[in-house]
Amino acid sequence: MQTVLYLSVAVLTFAVTALLGRWLIPELHKLKFGQTIREVGPKWHKNKQGTPTMGGIMFILGIALAMIACLPVFYALGVEETFLMKVRVFAGLGMAVAFGAIGFMDDYIGIVKKRNLGLTEKQKLVLQFAVAIAYFASLGLSGDSTATLIPFVGQVDLGFFYYILAAILLVGLVNAVNFTDGIDGLDSTVSFFAFLGMALCAGALSMTGLSALGVAAAAGCLGFLVWNWHPAKVFMGDTGSLFLGGMVGALAFGMDLPILLLPVGLVYWAEILSVVLQVSYFKATHGKRLFKMSPIHHHFEMCGWSEMKICGVFGLVSLLGSAVAFLCVLFGV
């Protein structure tokens, strides 16, 4: 039964996402919802000016429709899960969609103003923390615990302090995934392997709904890569990248294993850390740079790596990190 569920959500998500591109991309062109390329970015990115953005709508709809259409049916057919597990699945999906809505506002405002800026940093953080708080409140009200796994210590109940740390970690993760979106196919490729690893982890823990959510997310990334692979015909925009960040968080916190975000999110953390280090070093040295450009994928671009090579190497790192997470879950590490 679970295998049929996974195949159903995978096929439906991929089909909806990939087919939506045939309609959505021309519509985005008509609406002139094209990406404005930053002046500080690599000069060769200027030829991407005008490529439609907000393409994340494609996989958001694909994943949401597949989960809403398939999972309740399989619950009715005999797939058994507790009420709390069902809340974790659908609250997680709702939380990711809410992050995607913030990204949509950011993209839309940026397009209307004809510059690569949308919401202010303060506005985005306030909205993101509001979504995170609402998500964790829904879990807490449904009976979820505040215990989490700490390496070399075991399960520790952090009480109310858990929600503070969890909200900070979730918002940080979402923005890390957002920083990973910068070249054709990168965020989709890295996230595909992250979701695949999370789906396997949830399956090993007999969390069918969460595993199906991970499978749907992975299939959505593949469907989007049909249009986003180099040379990209559409970009996901903040609409898509913030949604993907929310999805990764929903799977980790849904399993009560946010610790898995360390290996699974190796690329995400490297991306956001490179930005923090670059800014800090620039200020400390009064103008010197640690990297040729940040986030770090742009550093490798400036070193002569092609976009496809960066996607391949970063995707391999994500695959290895996900494999480590799966082995840890499988052997109870």
Short mmCIF file of C-alpha atoms in Angstrom, two decimals:
data_model
loop_
_atom_site.label_atom_id
_atom_site.label_comp_id
_atom_site.label_asym_id
_atom_site.label_seq_id
_atom_site.Cartn_x
_atom_site.Cartn_y
_atom_site.Cartn_z
CA MET A 1 0.00 0.00 0.00
CA GLN A 2 2.80 2.42 0.90
CA THR A 3 4.62 1.70 -2.36
CA VAL A 4 1.51 2.53 -4.38
CA LEU A 5 1.12 5.75 -2.38
CA TYR A 6 4.70 6.81 -3.06
CA LEU A 7 4.37 6.06 -6.77
CA SER A 8 1.07 7.93 -6.94
CA VAL A 9 2.33 11.13 -5.35
CA ALA A 10 5.59 10.98 -7.32
CA VAL A 11 3.95 10.54 -10.71
CA LEU A 12 1.18 13.07 -10.05
CA THR A 13 3.59 15.70 -8.67
CA PHE A 14 6.06 15.30 -11.52
CA ALA A 15 3.32 15.39 -14.17
CA VAL A 16 1.56 18.46 -12.76
CA THR A 17 4.82 20.35 -12.24
CA ALA A 18 6.31 19.57 -15.64
CA LEU A 19 3.08 20.13 -17.58
CA LEU A 20 2.35 23.41 -15.80
CA GLY A 21 5.53 24.78 -17.33
CA ARG A 22 4.00 24.59 -20.80
CA TRP A 23 1.29 27.03 -19.69
CA LEU A 24 2.88 29.06 -16.89
CA ILE A 25 6.14 30.07 -18.60
CA PRO A 26 4.41 31.72 -21.60
CA GLU A 27 1.99 33.43 -19.18
CA LEU A 28 4.88 34.79 -17.11
CA HIS A 29 6.42 36.10 -20.34
CA LYS A 30 3.14 37.83 -21.24
CA LEU A 31 2.95 39.41 -17.79
CA LYS A 32 6.61 40.43 -18.12
CA PHE A 33 7.44 38.73 -14.84
CA GLY A 34 11.10 38.53 -15.75
CA GLN A 35 14.09 38.34 -13.39
CA THR A 36 16.10 41.50 -12.83
CA ILE A 37 19.76 40.55 -12.55
CA ARG A 38 21.78 42.22 -9.79
CA GLU A 39 24.52 44.63 -10.83
CA VAL A 40 26.89 43.02 -8.30
CA GLY A 41 26.40 39.53 -9.75
CA PRO A 42 28.59 37.80 -12.34
CA LYS A 43 28.60 39.85 -15.53
CA TRP A 44 27.67 36.85 -17.70
CA HIS A 45 24.40 36.50 -15.78
CA LYS A 46 23.18 39.62 -17.58
CA ASN A 47 22.12 37.45 -20.53
CA LYS A 48 19.56 35.87 -18.18
CA GLN A 49 17.81 39.23 -17.80
CA GLY A 50 14.09 38.83 -18.44
CA THR A 51 13.95 35.06 -17.86
CA PRO A 52 10.59 34.45 -16.13
CA THR A 53 10.72 34.04 -12.36
CA MET A 54 8.18 32.85 -9.78
CA GLY A 55 8.28 29.43 -11.45
CA GLY A 56 8.19 27.85 -8.00
CA ILE A 57 4.42 28.07 -8.37
CA MET A 58 4.72 24.99 -10.59
CA PHE A 59 6.04 22.60 -7.96
CA ILE A 60 4.09 24.20 -5.12
CA LEU A 61 0.86 23.37 -6.94
CA GLY A 62 2.17 19.96 -8.01
CA ILE A 63 3.17 18.91 -4.49
CA ALA A 64 0.09 20.34 -2.79
CA LEU A 65 -2.36 18.81 -5.28
CA ALA A 66 -0.68 15.40 -5.15
CA MET A 67 -0.68 15.28 -1.34
CA ILE A 68 -4.25 16.53 -0.98
CA ALA A 69 -5.50 14.16 -3.69
CA CYS A 70 -3.61 11.02 -2.67
CA LEU A 71 -2.90 10.91 1.05
CA PRO A 72 -6.50 11.14 2.37
CA VAL A 73 -7.49 8.37 -0.07
CA PHE A 74 -4.77 6.05 1.22
CA TYR A 75 -5.66 6.89 4.82
CA ALA A 76 -9.20 5.81 3.98
CA LEU A 77 -7.91 2.62 2.34
CA GLY A 78 -6.10 1.53 5.48
CA VAL A 79 -2.79 3.37 5.83
CA GLU A 80 -2.74 3.94 9.58
CA GLU A 81 -1.20 6.96 11.26
CA THR A 82 -1.89 8.85 14.45
CA PHE A 83 -3.68 12.19 14.49
CA LEU A 84 -0.42 13.89 15.47
CA MET A 85 1.41 12.41 12.46
CA LYS A 86 -1.33 13.66 10.14
CA VAL A 87 -1.02 17.12 11.69
CA ARG A 88 2.75 17.04 11.16
CA VAL A 89 2.25 16.25 7.47
CA PHE A 90 -0.41 18.80 6.62
CA ALA A 91 0.78 21.52 9.02
CA GLY A 92 4.24 21.10 7.49
CA LEU A 93 2.83 21.42 3.98
CA GLY A 94 0.80 24.45 5.02
CA MET A 95 3.85 26.04 6.62
CA ALA A 96 5.90 25.55 3.44
CA VAL A 97 3.11 27.08 1.33
CA ALA A 98 3.03 30.06 3.72
CA PHE A 99 6.77 30.57 3.24
CA GLY A 100 6.16 30.32 -0.50
CA ALA A 101 3.52 33.06 -0.18
CA ILE A 102 6.10 35.32 1.50
CA GLY A 103 8.43 34.59 -1.40
CA PHE A 104 5.65 35.39 -3.87
CA MET A 105 5.12 38.79 -2.24
CA ASP A 106 8.87 39.42 -2.38
CA ASP A 107 9.08 38.43 -6.06
CA TYR A 108 5.98 40.39 -7.04
CA ILE A 109 7.09 43.59 -5.33
CA GLY A 110 10.54 43.26 -6.87
CA ILE A 111 9.06 42.81 -10.34
CA VAL A 112 6.68 45.75 -9.99
CA LYS A 113 9.55 47.98 -8.84
CA LYS A 114 11.74 46.68 -11.71
CA ARG A 115 14.68 45.90 -9.42
CA ASN A 116 16.06 42.86 -7.68
CA LEU A 117 14.64 43.91 -4.29
CA GLY A 118 11.22 43.12 -2.90
CA LEU A 119 10.29 43.07 0.77
CA THR A 120 12.79 44.59 3.19
CA GLU A 121 14.90 42.23 5.28
CA LYS A 122 12.97 43.25 8.41
CA GLN A 123 9.60 42.61 6.74
CA LYS A 124 10.70 39.18 5.54
CA LEU A 125 12.05 38.14 8.93
CA VAL A 126 8.91 39.27 10.76
CA LEU A 127 6.70 37.31 8.34
CA GLN A 128 8.97 34.26 8.43
CA PHE A 129 9.04 34.12 12.22
CA ALA A 130 5.25 34.54 12.27
CA VAL A 131 4.90 31.47 10.01
CA ALA A 132 7.40 29.49 12.11
CA ILE A 133 5.58 30.36 15.35
CA ALA A 134 2.21 29.39 13.86
CA TYR A 135 3.64 26.07 12.68
CA PHE A 136 5.16 25.10 16.02
CA ALA A 137 2.04 26.29 17.84
CA SER A 138 -0.07 23.93 15.71
CA LEU A 139 2.22 21.03 16.62
CA GLY A 140 2.23 21.91 20.29
CA LEU A 141 -1.56 22.23 20.44
CA SER A 142 -1.82 18.81 18.77
CA GLY A 143 0.17 17.18 21.56
CA ASP A 144 3.68 17.23 20.12
CA SER A 145 6.51 17.10 22.66
CA THR A 146 9.35 19.56 23.18
CA ALA A 147 11.97 16.83 23.35
CA THR A 148 14.71 16.60 20.75
CA LEU A 149 17.77 14.49 20.09
CA ILE A 150 21.11 16.02 21.10
CA PRO A 151 24.22 14.12 19.91
CA PHE A 152 26.14 12.29 22.66
CA VAL A 153 23.42 13.25 25.15
CA GLY A 154 20.22 11.62 23.91
CA GLN A 155 16.61 12.84 24.06
CA VAL A 156 16.36 16.09 26.01
CA ASP A 157 13.14 17.96 26.82
CA LEU A 158 13.90 21.65 26.36
CA GLY A 159 10.44 22.85 27.35
CA PHE A 160 9.37 26.25 26.01
CA PHE A 161 12.99 27.01 25.07
CA TYR A 162 12.61 24.36 22.33
CA TYR A 163 10.18 26.56 20.40
CA ILE A 164 12.56 29.52 20.45
CA LEU A 165 15.48 27.46 19.16
CA ALA A 166 13.29 25.63 16.64
CA ALA A 167 11.90 28.88 15.19
CA ILE A 168 15.40 30.34 14.81
CA LEU A 169 16.66 27.14 13.17
CA LEU A 170 13.69 26.94 10.79
CA VAL A 171 13.96 30.56 9.65
CA GLY A 172 17.71 30.18 9.24
CA LEU A 173 17.22 27.05 7.15
CA VAL A 174 14.62 28.70 4.91
CA ASN A 175 16.97 31.58 4.18
CA ALA A 176 19.89 29.18 3.63
CA VAL A 177 17.87 27.38 0.95
CA ASN A 178 17.01 30.77 -0.54
CA PHE A 179 20.74 31.65 -0.81
CA THR A 180 21.33 28.36 -2.64
CA ASP A 181 19.16 29.56 -5.53
CA GLY A 182 21.49 31.50 -7.80
CA ILE A 183 22.37 29.48 -10.88
CA ASP A 184 20.39 27.27 -13.26
CA GLY A 185 19.22 24.06 -11.64
CA LEU A 186 21.26 24.36 -8.43
CA ASP A 187 18.56 24.66 -5.76
CA SER A 188 16.39 22.07 -7.50
CA THR A 189 19.25 19.56 -7.76
CA VAL A 190 20.48 19.98 -4.20
CA SER A 191 16.94 19.88 -2.83
CA PHE A 192 16.05 16.77 -4.85
CA PHE A 193 18.72 14.76 -3.03
CA ALA A 194 17.81 16.35 0.32
CA PHE A 195 14.16 15.38 -0.11
CA LEU A 196 15.05 11.90 -1.30
CA GLY A 197 17.17 11.37 1.81
CA MET A 198 14.45 12.72 4.09
CA ALA A 199 11.84 10.50 2.44
CA LEU A 200 14.01 7.44 3.06
CA CYS A 201 14.57 8.47 6.68
CA ALA A 202 10.83 8.92 7.28
CA GLY A 203 10.13 5.59 5.58
CA ALA A 204 12.67 3.82 7.81
CA LEU A 205 10.83 5.28 10.82
CA SER A 206 7.46 4.06 9.43
CA MET A 207 6.21 7.64 9.03
CA THR A 208 4.29 7.04 5.81
CA GLY A 209 2.72 10.47 5.40
CA LEU A 210 6.00 12.31 5.89
CA SER A 211 7.78 9.88 3.59
CA ALA A 212 5.14 10.54 0.91
CA LEU A 213 5.65 14.29 1.42
CA GLY A 214 9.38 13.85 0.86
CA VAL A 215 8.77 11.78 -2.28
CA ALA A 216 6.36 14.42 -3.62
CA ALA A 217 8.90 17.19 -2.95
CA ALA A 218 11.67 15.26 -4.72
CA ALA A 219 9.38 14.64 -7.71
CA GLY A 220 8.46 18.33 -7.78
CA CYS A 221 12.14 19.26 -8.02
CA LEU A 222 12.60 16.84 -10.93
CA GLY A 223 9.54 18.20 -12.70
CA PHE A 224 10.86 21.73 -12.29
CA LEU A 225 14.31 20.75 -13.58
CA VAL A 226 12.67 19.98 -16.92
CA TRP A 227 12.42 23.77 -17.32
CA ASN A 228 15.10 25.00 -14.92
CA TRP A 229 18.11 22.97 -16.12
CA HIS A 230 20.81 25.02 -17.86
CA PRO A 231 19.99 27.08 -19.86
CA ALA A 232 16.99 27.78 -17.62
CA LYS A 233 13.69 28.75 -19.21
CA VAL A 234 12.30 29.78 -15.83
CA PHE A 235 13.57 30.55 -12.33
CA MET A 236 11.84 29.45 -9.13
CA GLY A 237 12.28 32.85 -7.49
CA ASP A 238 11.86 33.40 -3.75
CA THR A 239 8.40 31.88 -4.25
CA GLY A 240 10.01 28.51 -4.84
CA SER A 241 13.16 28.67 -2.73
CA LEU A 242 11.38 29.74 0.47
CA PHE A 243 8.81 27.00 -0.09
CA LEU A 244 11.57 24.39 -0.51
CA GLY A 245 13.20 25.58 2.70
CA GLY A 246 9.91 25.19 4.51
CA MET A 247 9.51 21.68 3.11
CA VAL A 248 12.94 20.56 4.30
CA GLY A 249 12.12 21.95 7.73
CA ALA A 250 8.69 20.30 7.77
CA LEU A 251 10.25 16.89 7.15
CA ALA A 252 13.00 17.26 9.77
CA PHE A 253 10.77 18.64 12.51
CA GLY A 254 7.97 16.27 11.52
CA MET A 255 10.28 13.36 12.29
CA ASP A 256 11.34 15.03 15.56
CA LEU A 257 14.88 14.92 14.17
CA PRO A 258 15.99 18.48 13.36
CA ILE A 259 19.52 17.19 13.93
CA LEU A 260 19.25 15.63 10.46
CA LEU A 261 19.39 19.14 9.00
CA LEU A 262 23.13 19.13 9.66
CA PRO A 263 24.08 16.38 7.16
CA VAL A 264 21.11 16.82 4.80
CA GLY A 265 21.61 20.59 4.61
CA LEU A 266 25.39 20.62 4.12
CA VAL A 267 25.13 22.69 0.95
CA TYR A 268 22.49 25.03 2.39
CA TRP A 269 24.60 25.77 5.48
CA ALA A 270 27.74 26.27 3.37
CA GLU A 271 25.86 28.80 1.23
CA ILE A 272 24.55 30.93 4.09
CA LEU A 273 27.79 30.61 6.08
CA SER A 274 29.77 31.88 3.09
CA VAL A 275 27.60 35.01 3.03
CA VAL A 276 28.04 35.59 6.78
CA LEU A 277 31.82 35.07 6.55
CA GLN A 278 32.12 37.31 3.49
CA VAL A 279 30.24 40.19 5.10
CA SER A 280 32.05 39.80 8.44
CA TYR A 281 35.49 39.61 6.80
CA PHE A 282 34.71 42.57 4.53
CA LYS A 283 33.78 44.73 7.54
CA ALA A 284 36.68 43.53 9.70
CA THR A 285 39.31 44.16 7.00
CA HIS A 286 37.70 47.37 5.67
CA GLY A 287 37.06 46.15 2.15
CA LYS A 288 38.91 42.85 1.64
CA ARG A 289 37.01 39.74 0.50
CA LEU A 290 37.33 36.17 1.73
CA PHE A 291 35.66 34.73 -1.39
CA LYS A 292 35.64 36.08 -4.92
CA MET A 293 31.87 36.36 -4.52
CA SER A 294 29.24 34.98 -2.20
CA PRO A 295 27.13 32.88 -1.83
CA ILE A 296 29.82 30.29 -2.41
CA HIS A 297 28.42 28.93 -5.69
CA HIS A 298 29.29 32.30 -7.24
CA HIS A 299 32.86 31.94 -5.92
CA PHE A 300 33.24 28.72 -7.90
CA GLU A 301 31.69 30.44 -10.94
CA MET A 302 34.32 33.16 -10.69
CA CYS A 303 36.96 30.40 -10.47
CA GLY A 304 35.85 29.14 -13.88
CA TRP A 305 33.45 26.34 -12.98
CA SER A 306 30.48 25.93 -15.31
CA GLU A 307 26.97 26.07 -13.91
CA MET A 308 26.48 22.39 -14.74
CA LYS A 309 29.69 21.42 -12.91
CA ILE A 310 28.61 23.35 -9.81
CA CYS A 311 25.21 21.65 -9.88
CA GLY A 312 26.87 18.26 -10.22
CA VAL A 313 29.38 18.75 -7.40
CA PHE A 314 26.95 20.44 -5.03
CA GLY A 315 24.35 17.80 -5.82
CA LEU A 316 26.87 15.06 -4.98
CA VAL A 317 27.60 16.75 -1.63
CA SER A 318 23.86 16.86 -0.92
CA LEU A 319 23.55 13.18 -1.88
CA LEU A 320 26.39 12.19 0.47
CA GLY A 321 24.92 14.23 3.32
CA SER A 322 21.53 12.63 2.80
CA ALA A 323 23.12 9.18 2.75
CA VAL A 324 24.80 9.90 6.08
CA ALA A 325 21.45 10.99 7.55
CA PHE A 326 19.74 7.84 6.28
CA LEU A 327 22.42 5.57 7.70
CA CYS A 328 22.19 7.35 11.06
CA VAL A 329 18.43 6.77 11.15
CA LEU A 330 18.74 3.20 9.88
CA PHE A 331 21.25 2.18 12.52
CA GLY A 332 19.81 4.35 15.29
CA VAL A 333 22.88 6.54 15.65
#
